[in-house]
Amino acid sequence: MMKLIFLGPPGAGKGTQAAIVSKKLGIPSVSTGDMLRAAVKEGTKVGLEAKSFMDAGKLVPDEVIIGIVHERLDKPDCAKGFILDGVPRTLAQADALEKAGIAFDHVISLEVHDEAIVERMSGRRVCNKCGAPFHVANNPPKVEGVCDACGGELIQRVDDKAETVRHRLEVYHQETEPLKSFYQERGVLDLVPGDLGTIEETTAAIMKVLEA
Ligand code: AMP
């Protein structure tokens, strides 16, 4: 039973690595960003509540996030472990998980410098249907503009515009980065460089941490 968190700035590769590692370990990857985007598309109450925050690159209120995460983790497929991708993002969210009795085996912080992030995000594309992430140069789809996984259309996220990315980076440093010391104090933090090698090399570095 492996419970993991993938931490890191927007565009660090959390979603890409979570999808790969989730397959390798046979545990689901739980992405609040994907869940919120699906809710926005479906026009649910959560979606309506979240949309303006997301478009502006701001964090969605903690109570909304804590609610959807608990609901998701109660599903049977999470019983044998899970990877949290993009959550927790605030100390309040980390506290809520801890109060719910969830102890993490590893918190992997993917370390990527701010300058690299802004550049990376301009090439990022996501599937409009299943949310799978691609990059025009680093992780291109087999057919341009088409998702390898489901055949959906690849689009650029509205919140991946350069100025919104800069704001999301500020939010990361202010609200999310303090989680590194929170989990370091609990002895579960591992830093993994996220911009040194290929996607496969980063996966290998993560697996080394998990198998150690
Ligand atoms: P992501 O796909 O993880 O980059 O998330 C996209 C957007 O969804 C973020 O910029 C936030 O507006 C919102 N979001 C996703 N996860 C969280 C979270 N754990 N806490 C607050 N807002 C979140």
mmCIF file of N, CA and C in Angstrom, residues 128-203:
data_model
loop_
_atom_site.group_PDB
_atom_site.id
_atom_site.type_symbol
_atom_site.label_atom_id
_atom_site.label_comp_id
_atom_site.label_asym_id
_atom_site.label_seq_id
_atom_site.Cartn_x
_atom_site.Cartn_y
_atom_site.Cartn_z
ATOM 1 N N ASN A 128 -8.237 17.558 -24.603
ATOM 2 C CA ASN A 128 -9.494 18.196 -24.236
ATOM 3 C C ASN A 128 -10.492 17.182 -23.659
ATOM 4 N N LYS A 129 -10.239 15.879 -23.957
ATOM 5 C CA LYS A 129 -11.198 14.853 -23.546
ATOM 6 C C LYS A 129 -10.730 14.123 -22.286
ATOM 7 N N CYS A 130 -9.471 13.613 -22.294
ATOM 8 C CA CYS A 130 -9.053 12.777 -21.156
ATOM 9 C C CYS A 130 -8.006 13.466 -20.282
ATOM 10 N N GLY A 131 -7.518 14.631 -20.695
ATOM 11 C CA GLY A 131 -6.590 15.373 -19.854
ATOM 12 C C GLY A 131 -5.130 14.950 -19.967
ATOM 13 N N ALA A 132 -4.822 13.970 -20.822
ATOM 14 C CA ALA A 132 -3.435 13.504 -20.944
ATOM 15 C C ALA A 132 -2.526 14.651 -21.375
ATOM 16 N N PRO A 133 -1.349 14.778 -20.727
ATOM 17 C CA PRO A 133 -0.464 15.897 -21.048
ATOM 18 C C PRO A 133 0.556 15.573 -22.147
ATOM 19 N N PHE A 134 0.846 16.562 -22.985
ATOM 20 C CA PHE A 134 1.868 16.435 -24.037
ATOM 21 C C PHE A 134 2.693 17.710 -24.059
ATOM 22 N N HIS A 135 3.805 17.662 -24.837
ATOM 23 C CA HIS A 135 4.597 18.867 -25.052
ATOM 24 C C HIS A 135 5.079 18.828 -26.494
ATOM 25 N N VAL A 136 4.950 19.962 -27.191
ATOM 26 C CA VAL A 136 5.251 19.947 -28.629
ATOM 27 C C VAL A 136 6.679 19.464 -28.920
ATOM 28 N N ALA A 137 7.634 19.760 -28.013
ATOM 29 C CA ALA A 137 9.014 19.330 -28.259
ATOM 30 C C ALA A 137 9.426 18.134 -27.407
ATOM 31 N N ASN A 138 9.098 18.165 -26.104
ATOM 32 C CA ASN A 138 9.622 17.142 -25.183
ATOM 33 C C ASN A 138 8.808 15.860 -25.136
ATOM 34 N N ASN A 139 7.541 15.957 -25.537
ATOM 35 C CA ASN A 139 6.650 14.800 -25.393
ATOM 36 C C ASN A 139 5.543 14.893 -26.434
ATOM 37 N N PRO A 140 5.947 14.908 -27.738
ATOM 38 C CA PRO A 140 4.947 15.161 -28.777
ATOM 39 C C PRO A 140 4.025 13.950 -28.981
ATOM 40 N N PRO A 141 2.770 14.194 -29.369
ATOM 41 C CA PRO A 141 1.874 13.089 -29.697
ATOM 42 C C PRO A 141 2.318 12.453 -31.021
ATOM 43 N N LYS A 142 1.848 11.227 -31.277
ATOM 44 C CA LYS A 142 2.229 10.547 -32.533
ATOM 45 C C LYS A 142 1.694 11.318 -33.735
ATOM 46 N N VAL A 143 0.463 11.817 -33.614
ATOM 47 C CA VAL A 143 -0.132 12.634 -34.670
ATOM 48 C C VAL A 143 -0.374 14.028 -34.097
ATOM 49 N N GLU A 144 0.106 15.059 -34.814
ATOM 50 C CA GLU A 144 0.006 16.419 -34.296
ATOM 51 C C GLU A 144 -1.434 16.796 -33.939
ATOM 52 N N GLY A 145 -1.615 17.308 -32.726
ATOM 53 C CA GLY A 145 -2.930 17.802 -32.313
ATOM 54 C C GLY A 145 -3.901 16.734 -31.859
ATOM 55 N N VAL A 146 -3.455 15.457 -31.859
ATOM 56 C CA VAL A 146 -4.363 14.355 -31.510
ATOM 57 C C VAL A 146 -3.809 13.559 -30.328
ATOM 58 N N CYS A 147 -4.667 13.274 -29.347
ATOM 59 C CA CYS A 147 -4.242 12.540 -28.151
ATOM 60 C C CYS A 147 -3.922 11.079 -28.472
ATOM 61 N N ASP A 148 -2.726 10.622 -28.049
ATOM 62 C CA ASP A 148 -2.332 9.217 -28.244
ATOM 63 C C ASP A 148 -3.269 8.268 -27.504
ATOM 64 N N ALA A 149 -3.744 8.711 -26.324
ATOM 65 C CA ALA A 149 -4.502 7.805 -25.460
ATOM 66 C C ALA A 149 -5.938 7.615 -25.940
ATOM 67 N N CYS A 150 -6.606 8.715 -26.336
ATOM 68 C CA CYS A 150 -8.052 8.582 -26.599
ATOM 69 C C CYS A 150 -8.487 9.197 -27.922
ATOM 70 N N GLY A 151 -7.546 9.789 -28.676
ATOM 71 C CA GLY A 151 -7.927 10.377 -29.959
ATOM 72 C C GLY A 151 -8.549 11.769 -29.842
ATOM 73 N N GLY A 152 -8.630 12.281 -28.610
ATOM 74 C CA GLY A 152 -9.209 13.619 -28.389
ATOM 75 C C GLY A 152 -8.324 14.723 -28.962
ATOM 76 N N GLU A 153 -8.874 15.936 -28.949
ATOM 77 C CA GLU A 153 -8.151 17.082 -29.509
ATOM 78 C C GLU A 153 -7.206 17.668 -28.464
ATOM 79 N N LEU A 154 -5.984 17.998 -28.893
ATOM 80 C CA LEU A 154 -5.027 18.612 -27.966
ATOM 81 C C LEU A 154 -5.176 20.127 -28.010
ATOM 82 N N ILE A 155 -5.264 20.723 -26.827
ATOM 83 C CA ILE A 155 -5.447 22.171 -26.743
ATOM 84 C C ILE A 155 -4.435 22.764 -25.768
ATOM 85 N N GLN A 156 -4.316 24.087 -25.813
ATOM 86 C CA GLN A 156 -3.490 24.772 -24.819
ATOM 87 C C GLN A 156 -4.423 25.240 -23.703
ATOM 88 N N ARG A 157 -4.051 24.986 -22.452
ATOM 89 C CA ARG A 157 -4.903 25.414 -21.344
ATOM 90 C C ARG A 157 -4.930 26.936 -21.250
ATOM 91 N N VAL A 158 -6.103 27.529 -20.945
ATOM 92 C CA VAL A 158 -6.170 29.000 -20.834
ATOM 93 C C VAL A 158 -5.228 29.506 -19.755
ATOM 94 N N ASP A 159 -5.033 28.693 -18.695
ATOM 95 C CA ASP A 159 -4.167 29.159 -17.602
ATOM 96 C C ASP A 159 -2.684 28.885 -17.878
ATOM 97 N N ASP A 160 -2.351 28.430 -19.077
ATOM 98 C CA ASP A 160 -0.942 28.261 -19.464
ATOM 99 C C ASP A 160 -0.383 29.475 -20.215
ATOM 100 N N LYS A 161 -1.154 30.558 -20.299
ATOM 101 C CA LYS A 161 -0.633 31.809 -20.879
ATOM 102 C C LYS A 161 0.503 32.316 -19.999
ATOM 103 N N ALA A 162 1.529 32.933 -20.611
ATOM 104 C CA ALA A 162 2.736 33.309 -19.864
ATOM 105 C C ALA A 162 2.430 34.109 -18.597
ATOM 106 N N GLU A 163 1.530 35.108 -18.689
ATOM 107 C CA GLU A 163 1.332 35.947 -17.489
ATOM 108 C C GLU A 163 0.612 35.164 -16.384
ATOM 109 N N THR A 164 -0.289 34.265 -16.771
ATOM 110 C CA THR A 164 -0.980 33.456 -15.759
ATOM 111 C C THR A 164 -0.011 32.453 -15.139
ATOM 112 N N VAL A 165 0.896 31.931 -15.952
ATOM 113 C CA VAL A 165 1.903 31.002 -15.443
ATOM 114 C C VAL A 165 2.768 31.698 -14.395
ATOM 115 N N ARG A 166 3.152 32.946 -14.672
ATOM 116 C CA ARG A 166 3.971 33.678 -13.697
ATOM 117 C C ARG A 166 3.226 33.840 -12.383
ATOM 118 N N HIS A 167 1.934 34.117 -12.465
ATOM 119 C CA HIS A 167 1.142 34.238 -11.245
ATOM 120 C C HIS A 167 1.052 32.891 -10.522
ATOM 121 N N ARG A 168 0.850 31.810 -11.269
ATOM 122 C CA ARG A 168 0.741 30.485 -10.642
ATOM 123 C C ARG A 168 2.053 30.112 -9.948
ATOM 124 N N LEU A 169 3.177 30.570 -10.535
ATOM 125 C CA LEU A 169 4.475 30.313 -9.899
ATOM 126 C C LEU A 169 4.599 31.047 -8.571
ATOM 127 N N GLU A 170 4.109 32.302 -8.549
ATOM 128 C CA GLU A 170 4.129 33.057 -7.283
ATOM 129 C C GLU A 170 3.300 32.347 -6.231
ATOM 130 N N VAL A 171 2.113 31.892 -6.644
ATOM 131 C CA VAL A 171 1.230 31.175 -5.718
ATOM 132 C C VAL A 171 1.943 29.914 -5.217
ATOM 133 N N TYR A 172 2.638 29.236 -6.121
ATOM 134 C CA TYR A 172 3.365 28.022 -5.722
ATOM 135 C C TYR A 172 4.383 28.341 -4.624
ATOM 136 N N HIS A 173 5.202 29.373 -4.859
ATOM 137 C CA HIS A 173 6.256 29.684 -3.883
ATOM 138 C C HIS A 173 5.666 30.092 -2.541
ATOM 139 N N GLN A 174 4.562 30.850 -2.597
ATOM 140 C CA GLN A 174 3.978 31.363 -1.373
ATOM 141 C C GLN A 174 3.177 30.308 -0.605
ATOM 142 N N GLU A 175 2.333 29.581 -1.319
ATOM 143 C CA GLU A 175 1.365 28.710 -0.636
ATOM 144 C C GLU A 175 1.809 27.243 -0.573
ATOM 145 N N THR A 176 2.460 26.767 -1.625
ATOM 146 C CA THR A 176 2.701 25.324 -1.732
ATOM 147 C C THR A 176 4.103 24.930 -1.291
ATOM 148 N N GLU A 177 5.095 25.766 -1.600
ATOM 149 C CA GLU A 177 6.463 25.381 -1.263
ATOM 150 C C GLU A 177 6.661 25.111 0.240
ATOM 151 N N PRO A 178 5.952 25.856 1.129
ATOM 152 C CA PRO A 178 6.096 25.554 2.571
ATOM 153 C C PRO A 178 5.759 24.105 2.926
ATOM 154 N N LEU A 179 5.038 23.406 2.052
ATOM 155 C CA LEU A 179 4.714 22.001 2.330
ATOM 156 C C LEU A 179 5.977 21.142 2.350
ATOM 157 N N LYS A 180 7.031 21.627 1.689
ATOM 158 C CA LYS A 180 8.273 20.841 1.696
ATOM 159 C C LYS A 180 8.789 20.693 3.123
ATOM 160 N N SER A 181 8.799 21.801 3.906
ATOM 161 C CA SER A 181 9.283 21.643 5.285
ATOM 162 C C SER A 181 8.285 20.845 6.131
ATOM 163 N N PHE A 182 7.002 21.002 5.845
ATOM 164 C CA PHE A 182 5.967 20.224 6.559
ATOM 165 C C PHE A 182 6.267 18.723 6.430
ATOM 166 N N TYR A 183 6.534 18.278 5.201
ATOM 167 C CA TYR A 183 6.763 16.840 4.996
ATOM 168 C C TYR A 183 8.192 16.422 5.342
ATOM 169 N N GLN A 184 9.120 17.375 5.265
ATOM 170 C CA GLN A 184 10.483 17.060 5.702
ATOM 171 C C GLN A 184 10.487 16.734 7.193
ATOM 172 N N GLU A 185 9.708 17.522 7.953
ATOM 173 C CA GLU A 185 9.610 17.266 9.398
ATOM 174 C C GLU A 185 9.037 15.889 9.692
ATOM 175 N N ARG A 186 8.245 15.360 8.763
ATOM 176 C CA ARG A 186 7.669 14.030 8.939
ATOM 177 C C ARG A 186 8.542 12.936 8.332
ATOM 178 N N GLY A 187 9.695 13.361 7.804
ATOM 179 C CA GLY A 187 10.675 12.391 7.311
ATOM 180 C C GLY A 187 10.322 11.714 5.999
ATOM 181 N N VAL A 188 9.432 12.323 5.191
ATOM 182 C CA VAL A 188 9.011 11.645 3.960
ATOM 183 C C VAL A 188 9.313 12.437 2.686
ATOM 184 N N LEU A 189 10.017 13.567 2.829
ATOM 185 C CA LEU A 189 10.259 14.400 1.645
ATOM 186 C C LEU A 189 11.452 13.911 0.836
ATOM 187 N N ASP A 190 11.292 13.793 -0.473
ATOM 188 C CA ASP A 190 12.402 13.476 -1.376
ATOM 189 C C ASP A 190 12.419 14.472 -2.521
ATOM 190 N N LEU A 191 13.569 15.119 -2.740
ATOM 191 C CA LEU A 191 13.694 16.052 -3.856
ATOM 192 C C LEU A 191 14.210 15.301 -5.075
ATOM 193 N N VAL A 192 13.541 15.484 -6.204
ATOM 194 C CA VAL A 192 13.992 14.863 -7.455
ATOM 195 C C VAL A 192 14.093 15.973 -8.503
ATOM 196 N N PRO A 193 15.263 16.118 -9.151
ATOM 197 C CA PRO A 193 15.368 17.145 -10.188
ATOM 198 C C PRO A 193 14.408 16.822 -11.333
ATOM 199 N N GLY A 194 13.665 17.841 -11.766
ATOM 200 C CA GLY A 194 12.664 17.593 -12.803
ATOM 201 C C GLY A 194 13.050 18.150 -14.153
ATOM 202 N N ASP A 195 14.229 18.751 -14.252
ATOM 203 C CA ASP A 195 14.589 19.361 -15.540
ATOM 204 C C ASP A 195 16.018 19.028 -15.968
ATOM 205 N N LEU A 196 16.522 17.901 -15.492
ATOM 206 C CA LEU A 196 17.897 17.536 -15.864
ATOM 207 C C LEU A 196 17.933 16.618 -17.077
ATOM 208 N N GLY A 197 16.985 15.717 -17.153
ATOM 209 C CA GLY A 197 17.055 14.729 -18.236
ATOM 210 C C GLY A 197 15.743 14.570 -18.961
ATOM 211 N N THR A 198 15.604 13.421 -19.624
ATOM 212 C CA THR A 198 14.376 13.127 -20.362
ATOM 213 C C THR A 198 13.280 12.722 -19.368
ATOM 214 N N ILE A 199 12.067 12.565 -19.890
ATOM 215 C CA ILE A 199 10.948 12.093 -19.062
ATOM 216 C C ILE A 199 11.314 10.745 -18.430
ATOM 217 N N GLU A 200 11.932 9.847 -19.229
ATOM 218 C CA GLU A 200 12.287 8.505 -18.735
ATOM 219 C C GLU A 200 13.325 8.600 -17.613
ATOM 220 N N GLU A 201 14.277 9.514 -17.763
ATOM 221 C CA GLU A 201 15.316 9.654 -16.726
ATOM 222 C C GLU A 201 14.716 10.164 -15.416
ATOM 223 N N THR A 202 13.760 11.071 -15.532
ATOM 224 C CA THR A 202 13.097 11.564 -14.315
ATOM 225 C C THR A 202 12.291 10.436 -13.666
ATOM 226 N N THR A 203 11.595 9.648 -14.482
ATOM 227 C CA THR A 203 10.862 8.490 -13.935
ATOM 228 C C THR A 203 11.826 7.566 -13.194
#
